CSV table of C-alpha atoms in Angstrom, one decimal:
chain,number,residue,atom,x,y,z
A,88,MET,CA,110.5,143.9,75.4
A,89,SER,CA,109.7,143.4,71.9
A,90,ILE,CA,111.9,141.9,69.2
A,91,SER,CA,114.0,144.4,67.8
A,92,VAL,CA,114.3,145.7,64.0
A,93,VAL,CA,117.9,144.4,64.0
A,94,SER,CA,117.0,140.9,65.0
A,95,ARG,CA,114.0,141.3,62.5
A,96,LYS,CA,116.1,142.0,60.3
A,97,LEU,CA,119.2,139.5,60.2
A,98,LEU,CA,116.5,137.1,60.9
A,99,TRP,CA,114.1,137.6,57.9
A,100,GLY,CA,117.7,138.3,56.4
A,101,ARG,CA,119.6,134.9,56.8
A,102,ALA,CA,116.6,132.7,56.1
A,103,ALA,CA,116.2,134.8,52.6
A,104,ASP,CA,112.5,134.8,53.7
A,105,ARG,CA,111.7,131.0,53.6
A,106,CYS,CA,110.8,128.8,55.9
A,107,SER,CA,113.6,127.0,58.0
A,108,TRP,CA,112.1,123.7,57.8
A,109,PRO,CA,114.1,121.5,56.0
A,110,GLU,CA,111.3,119.7,54.4
A,111,CYS,CA,109.5,123.0,53.7
A,112,ARG,CA,111.1,126.3,52.9
A,113,ARG,CA,108.3,128.2,51.4
A,114,PRO,CA,108.4,131.6,50.7
A,115,LEU,CA,107.0,133.2,53.6
A,116,SER,CA,106.0,137.1,52.2
A,117,GLN,CA,104.4,137.6,48.9
A,118,ASP,CA,104.0,141.1,46.8
A,119,LEU,CA,100.3,141.9,46.5
A,120,ALA,CA,99.9,142.4,42.1
A,121,ARG,CA,97.5,145.3,42.9
A,122,SER,CA,100.0,147.3,45.9
A,123,ALA,CA,102.5,148.1,47.1
A,124,LYS,CA,102.2,146.0,50.1
A,125,ALA,CA,102.9,142.9,50.3
A,126,ILE,CA,102.0,139.3,52.8
A,127,ILE,CA,103.3,138.4,55.4
A,128,LEU,CA,103.1,134.9,56.3
A,129,GLY,CA,106.0,133.9,58.5
A,130,GLU,CA,106.1,133.6,61.8
A,131,GLU,CA,108.9,134.6,64.1
A,132,ALA,CA,109.6,131.4,66.5
A,133,HIS,CA,111.0,131.7,69.5
A,134,ILE,CA,113.5,128.4,70.7
A,135,VAL,CA,113.6,129.0,73.8
A,136,ALA,CA,110.2,130.7,74.4
A,137,ARG,CA,109.6,134.1,75.5
A,138,GLU,CA,107.7,132.6,79.8
A,139,LYS,CA,108.7,130.1,81.4
A,140,ASP,CA,105.8,128.0,81.1
A,141,GLY,CA,106.4,128.2,77.7
A,142,PRO,CA,107.6,125.4,75.2
A,143,ARG,CA,111.3,125.3,75.9
A,144,GLY,CA,110.8,127.9,78.7
A,145,GLU,CA,113.0,126.9,81.5
A,146,SER,CA,116.3,128.5,80.4
A,147,THR,CA,118.7,130.9,82.0
A,148,LEU,CA,117.8,133.0,78.9
A,149,THR,CA,117.1,136.8,80.4
A,150,THR,CA,113.7,138.6,79.2
A,151,GLU,CA,115.6,140.2,76.7
A,152,GLU,CA,117.6,137.8,75.7
A,153,ARG,CA,114.9,135.3,74.7
A,154,ASP,CA,113.7,138.3,72.0
A,155,GLU,CA,117.1,138.4,70.4
A,156,TYR,CA,118.0,137.1,67.2
A,157,ASP,CA,119.7,134.3,68.6
A,158,ASN,CA,116.8,132.6,70.4
A,159,LEU,CA,114.1,133.6,66.6
A,160,ILE,CA,113.7,130.5,64.0
A,161,LEU,CA,112.1,131.9,61.0
A,162,LEU,CA,108.9,129.5,60.4
A,163,CYS,CA,105.6,129.0,58.7
A,164,SER,CA,103.0,128.8,60.8
A,165,TYR,CA,102.1,125.0,60.4
A,166,ASP,CA,105.7,124.1,61.7
A,167,HIS,CA,105.8,126.8,64.1
A,168,THR,CA,102.5,125.1,65.4
A,169,ARG,CA,104.6,121.7,65.2
A,170,ILE,CA,107.4,122.9,67.4
A,171,ASP,CA,105.6,124.3,69.8
A,172,LYS,CA,102.9,121.1,70.1
A,173,ALA,CA,105.8,118.5,70.7
A,174,PRO,CA,108.7,120.9,72.4
A,175,GLU,CA,109.8,117.3,73.6
A,176,GLU,CA,110.5,116.4,70.3
A,177,TYR,CA,111.7,119.1,68.9
A,178,THR,CA,114.3,120.4,71.8
A,179,VAL,CA,116.6,124.0,72.2
A,180,GLU,CA,119.6,122.1,70.7
A,181,PHE,CA,117.5,120.8,67.1
A,182,LEU,CA,116.0,123.9,66.3
A,183,LEU,CA,119.9,125.7,67.1
A,184,GLU,CA,120.7,122.7,64.6
A,185,THR,CA,118.2,123.1,62.0
A,186,LYS,CA,118.6,127.2,62.2
A,187,ALA,CA,122.0,127.0,60.8
A,188,ASN,CA,121.6,124.7,58.6
A,189,HIS,CA,118.5,126.5,56.8
A,190,GLU,CA,121.2,129.3,56.9
A,191,SER,CA,124.1,127.4,55.2
A,192,TRP,CA,121.4,126.3,52.6
A,193,VAL,CA,120.2,129.6,51.9
A,194,GLN,CA,124.1,130.6,51.7
A,195,GLU,CA,125.2,127.8,49.1
A,196,THR,CA,122.2,127.4,47.5
A,197,LEU,CA,120.8,131.3,47.0
A,198,GLY,CA,123.4,133.4,48.0
A,199,SER,CA,122.0,135.9,49.7
A,200,GLU,CA,122.8,138.6,52.2
A,201,VAL,CA,121.5,140.4,54.7
A,202,ASP,CA,121.5,144.2,53.6
A,203,ALA,CA,123.9,146.0,56.0
A,204,ASN,CA,122.6,149.4,55.2
A,205,GLU,CA,119.1,147.4,56.7
A,206,VAL,CA,121.3,146.5,59.7
A,207,ARG,CA,122.5,149.9,60.4
A,208,TRP,CA,119.2,151.9,59.8
A,209,GLY,CA,117.8,149.4,62.4
A,210,GLN,CA,120.0,150.2,64.9
A,211,ILE,CA,119.7,153.5,64.5
A,212,VAL,CA,115.4,152.6,65.4
A,213,ASP,CA,116.0,150.5,68.3
A,214,GLN,CA,118.5,153.0,69.4
A,215,LEU,CA,116.3,156.0,69.4
A,216,VAL,CA,113.3,154.0,71.1
A,217,ALA,CA,115.5,153.3,74.0
A,218,LYS,CA,117.3,157.0,74.6
A,219,LEU,CA,113.5,158.0,74.1
A,220,GLY,CA,112.2,156.3,76.3
A,221,LEU,CA,108.9,155.5,74.2
A,222,ASP,CA,107.9,152.5,76.8
A,223,THR,CA,107.6,155.5,79.3
A,224,TRP,CA,106.9,158.1,77.1
A,225,ALA,CA,103.6,159.4,78.0
A,226,SER,CA,104.2,159.1,81.7
A,227,ASP,CA,107.3,160.9,82.0
A,228,VAL,CA,106.3,163.6,80.1
A,229,SER,CA,102.6,164.0,81.7
A,230,PRO,CA,103.4,166.8,83.9
A,231,PHE,CA,103.2,169.0,80.8
A,232,PHE,CA,99.2,168.7,80.1
A,233,SER,CA,98.5,168.8,84.0
A,234,GLY,CA,97.5,172.2,86.1
A,235,SER,CA,100.3,171.5,88.4
A,236,PRO,CA,103.9,172.7,88.3
A,237,ILE,CA,105.5,171.2,84.9
A,238,ASN,CA,108.2,169.1,85.8
A,239,LEU,CA,110.8,166.9,84.7
A,240,ALA,CA,112.9,163.8,86.6
A,241,VAL,CA,116.2,164.8,86.4
A,242,THR,CA,116.9,161.1,84.8
A,243,THR,CA,114.5,161.7,81.8
A,244,GLU,CA,116.0,165.4,80.9
A,245,GLU,CA,119.6,163.9,80.7
A,246,ARG,CA,118.5,160.9,78.8
A,247,LEU,CA,116.8,163.0,76.1
A,248,ARG,CA,119.7,165.6,76.4
A,249,GLU,CA,122.1,163.1,75.1
A,250,CYS,CA,119.4,161.7,72.8
A,251,ALA,CA,119.3,165.1,70.8
A,252,LEU,CA,123.3,165.4,71.0
A,253,TRP,CA,123.3,161.7,69.6
A,254,ILE,CA,120.8,162.5,66.9
A,255,ALA,CA,122.7,165.7,65.9
A,256,THR,CA,125.8,163.2,65.7
A,257,ARG,CA,124.9,160.7,63.7
A,258,PRO,CA,126.4,159.5,60.5
A,259,TRP,CA,123.5,158.4,58.5
A,260,PRO,CA,123.4,155.4,56.3
A,261,GLN,CA,122.2,156.0,52.9
A,262,GLY,CA,118.7,156.4,51.7
A,263,ARG,CA,116.1,156.3,54.4
A,264,ASP,CA,115.7,160.5,53.6
A,265,ARG,CA,112.3,160.9,55.2
A,266,LEU,CA,112.5,158.6,58.3
A,267,LYS,CA,116.2,160.1,58.4
A,268,ALA,CA,114.2,164.3,58.7
A,269,VAL,CA,112.0,162.4,60.7
A,270,ILE,CA,115.0,161.4,63.5
A,271,VAL,CA,116.6,164.6,62.9
A,272,ASN,CA,113.4,167.2,63.4
A,273,ILE,CA,112.7,164.8,66.8
A,274,GLY,CA,116.2,166.0,67.7
A,275,LEU,CA,115.5,170.2,66.8
A,276,PHE,CA,112.4,170.0,69.2
A,277,LEU,CA,113.8,168.2,71.7
A,278,ASN,CA,116.4,170.6,71.8
A,279,GLU,CA,114.1,173.3,71.9
A,280,LEU,CA,111.6,171.7,75.0
A,281,LEU,CA,114.9,171.2,77.1
A,282,ASN,CA,116.4,174.7,76.2
A,283,THR,CA,113.0,176.1,77.2
A,284,PHE,CA,112.9,174.6,80.2
A,285,ASN,CA,115.6,175.4,81.8
A,286,GLU,CA,115.7,178.8,81.0
A,287,TYR,CA,113.4,178.8,84.7
A,288,ALA,CA,113.8,174.8,85.7
A,289,GLU,CA,114.8,174.4,89.2
A,290,LEU,CA,116.2,171.4,91.1
A,291,GLN,CA,113.3,170.5,93.8
A,292,THR,CA,115.0,169.3,97.3
A,293,GLY,CA,116.2,165.6,97.1
A,294,GLY,CA,118.1,167.0,93.2
A,295,HIS,CA,115.8,164.0,91.9
A,296,ARG,CA,113.0,166.2,89.9
A,297,ARG,CA,113.7,170.0,87.8
A,298,ILE,CA,110.8,172.0,88.4
A,299,TYR,CA,109.2,174.9,86.1
A,300,PRO,CA,108.5,177.5,88.7
A,301,ALA,CA,105.7,179.7,88.9
A,302,PHE,CA,108.3,182.5,88.6
A,303,TYR,CA,105.3,185.8,88.5
A,304,ARG,CA,105.0,185.4,92.4
A,305,ILE,CA,106.9,188.1,93.3
A,306,PRO,CA,108.3,188.7,97.3
A,307,ARG,CA,107.1,192.4,97.2
A,308,TRP,CA,104.3,193.7,95.0
A,309,ASP,CA,104.2,195.5,91.5
A,310,THR,CA,101.4,195.4,89.4
A,311,GLU,CA,102.5,196.3,86.3
A,312,LEU,CA,105.8,193.5,87.0
A,313,TYR,CA,103.1,190.9,88.2
A,314,ASN,CA,100.9,191.2,85.2
A,315,SER,CA,104.0,190.5,82.7
A,316,LEU,CA,105.4,187.8,84.3
A,317,LEU,CA,102.1,186.0,84.7
A,318,VAL,CA,101.3,186.4,80.5
A,319,LYS,CA,105.1,185.4,79.9
A,320,TYR,CA,104.5,182.2,82.4
A,321,LYS,CA,101.4,181.6,81.1
A,322,GLY,CA,102.9,181.7,77.6
A,323,ARG,CA,106.5,179.7,78.1
A,324,ARG,CA,103.8,176.9,80.1
A,325,ALA,CA,101.9,176.7,76.8
A,326,TYR,CA,105.0,176.5,74.1
A,327,LEU,CA,106.5,174.0,76.4
A,328,SER,CA,103.4,172.1,76.4
A,329,ASP,CA,102.9,172.8,72.3
A,330,LEU,CA,106.5,171.4,72.0
A,331,THR,CA,105.6,168.0,73.8
A,332,LEU,CA,102.8,167.4,71.9
A,333,GLU,CA,105.0,167.8,68.8
A,334,ILE,CA,107.6,165.8,69.7
A,335,THR,CA,105.0,163.3,70.4
A,336,ARG,CA,103.7,164.1,66.8
A,337,TYR,CA,106.8,163.2,65.4
A,338,ILE,CA,107.6,160.0,67.1
A,339,ASN,CA,104.0,158.6,66.1
A,340,LEU,CA,105.2,160.0,62.2
A,341,PHE,CA,108.3,158.2,62.9
A,342,GLY,CA,107.1,155.0,64.1
A,343,ASP,CA,104.7,154.9,60.8
A,344,LEU,CA,107.7,155.3,58.9
A,345,VAL,CA,109.7,152.4,60.4
A,346,ARG,CA,106.3,149.9,59.5
A,347,GLU,CA,106.0,151.3,56.1
A,348,ASP,CA,109.6,151.1,55.0
A,349,LEU,CA,111.5,149.2,57.5
A,350,ASP,CA,109.9,146.3,59.9
A,351,PRO,CA,106.4,146.0,59.7
A,352,PHE,CA,106.1,144.6,62.7
A,353,PHE,CA,107.4,147.3,64.7
A,354,ARG,CA,105.7,148.3,67.9
A,355,GLN,CA,102.5,146.8,66.8
A,356,GLU,CA,101.6,145.1,70.3
A,357,VAL,CA,102.1,148.9,71.6
A,358,GLY,CA,100.7,151.4,68.6
A,359,HIS,CA,100.6,155.1,68.4
A,360,LEU,CA,102.1,157.1,71.5
A,361,THR,CA,98.7,159.2,73.6
A,362,VAL,CA,99.5,161.7,75.8
A,363,ILE,CA,96.7,162.7,78.8
A,364,VAL,CA,95.5,165.9,78.5
A,365,GLU,CA,94.1,167.8,81.6
A,366,GLY,CA,90.3,169.3,80.1
A,367,GLN,CA,88.9,172.4,81.4
A,368,MET,CA,86.9,171.6,84.3
A,369,PRO,CA,88.5,169.5,87.4
A,370,TRP,CA,89.3,166.0,87.2
A,371,GLU,CA,88.9,166.4,83.6
A,372,TYR,CA,91.0,164.3,81.5
A,373,GLY,CA,91.8,163.0,77.6
A,374,ALA,CA,93.5,160.6,75.9
A,375,HIS,CA,95.3,161.6,73.0
A,376,ILE,CA,96.8,160.5,69.8
A,377,PRO,CA,99.0,163.1,68.9
A,378,GLN,CA,99.2,162.6,64.4
A,379,PHE,CA,100.2,164.6,61.7
A,380,ALA,CA,97.1,164.8,59.4
A,381,GLN,CA,98.5,163.7,55.9
A,382,GLU,CA,98.6,167.4,54.4
A,383,ASP,CA,101.1,168.5,56.8
A,384,VAL,CA,103.8,165.4,57.0
A,385,GLU,CA,105.4,166.8,54.0
A,386,SER,CA,106.3,170.2,55.5
A,387,ALA,CA,106.5,168.5,59.0
A,388,LEU,CA,109.9,166.9,57.1
A,389,GLY,CA,111.0,169.7,55.9
A,390,VAL,CA,114.4,171.8,57.2
A,391,GLN,CA,112.1,174.5,58.8
A,392,ALA,CA,110.2,172.1,60.9
A,393,LEU,CA,110.5,174.7,63.6
A,394,ALA,CA,109.2,178.1,62.0
A,395,ALA,CA,106.6,175.5,60.5
A,396,PHE,CA,105.1,174.9,63.7
A,397,GLU,CA,105.6,178.4,64.9
A,398,GLU,CA,103.2,179.2,62.5
A,399,ALA,CA,101.1,176.1,63.3
A,400,ARG,CA,101.0,177.2,66.9
A,401,SER,CA,99.6,181.7,65.6
A,402,SER,CA,97.0,180.0,63.3
A,403,ARG,CA,95.1,177.4,65.2
A,404,THR,CA,92.6,177.5,67.4
A,405,PRO,CA,92.2,175.5,69.5
A,406,ARG,CA,96.4,174.8,69.5
A,407,PHE,CA,96.5,171.0,68.5
A,408,GLN,CA,93.4,169.2,66.7
A,409,TRP,CA,93.4,166.0,67.5
């Protein structure tokens, strides 16, 4: 787990980007004069440590609760070090009071408020991460790139189907048109992937996974029928693999846009998603990071993304350049 976008928005917004230590309160982000980027000086300090053996780590808080807004205080690096070097002096109760006093000071002195629109976007980002299952995405879709039959866990299929519906029915906050376009296209490609997969997919014995069968294997030999079904099978299998790669490219673009526009720390410790693709030789595998080339980003954000994808498939050899 990591700090959610919503928790980060609330923490920095309610602290007005300032150190919460009353004798400090220095600004913790500085705009660079020669670029649109900013230097981030603040640190999101845990009141109860993330690990039980950390400062003030003994607590009934769960792992998830330790990364939530209520357990975080915004500090400069000096004051963060100060509280963690002397946890007996700077107790949980002391830090909670310090945080509350600072946020009251911000309201009374600066009148700063958290942008509700930014919080709503943060909620959408956090929900999408969970619904897509980004922490397990690579393993969930690995059968789409192996030589064995393509298969998908029933629970994963249901979650992704629900995710596509969730995206299609979103009431969108204002702004962030590029981020919205990426999320909408993730939903479109998810829907196309699942519909194509379920055209032939069968439930395996035990009912836990659905498998895309080799439907060209016919009970009674017919050369013409066999060959036509084999061609169709190979084509559909390649299409499923390409769709999964395209979704992964969109997810990586989604992460880049979130870091660019909403939360510079978003999944930094994880980085881009990778996929493991089987090579031409047995036991030959390669890890790849599917990403859009810079010149392809605008078309990826367009409303005709599926059409652009089909055009790219027909013109690109190999189908995806890494």
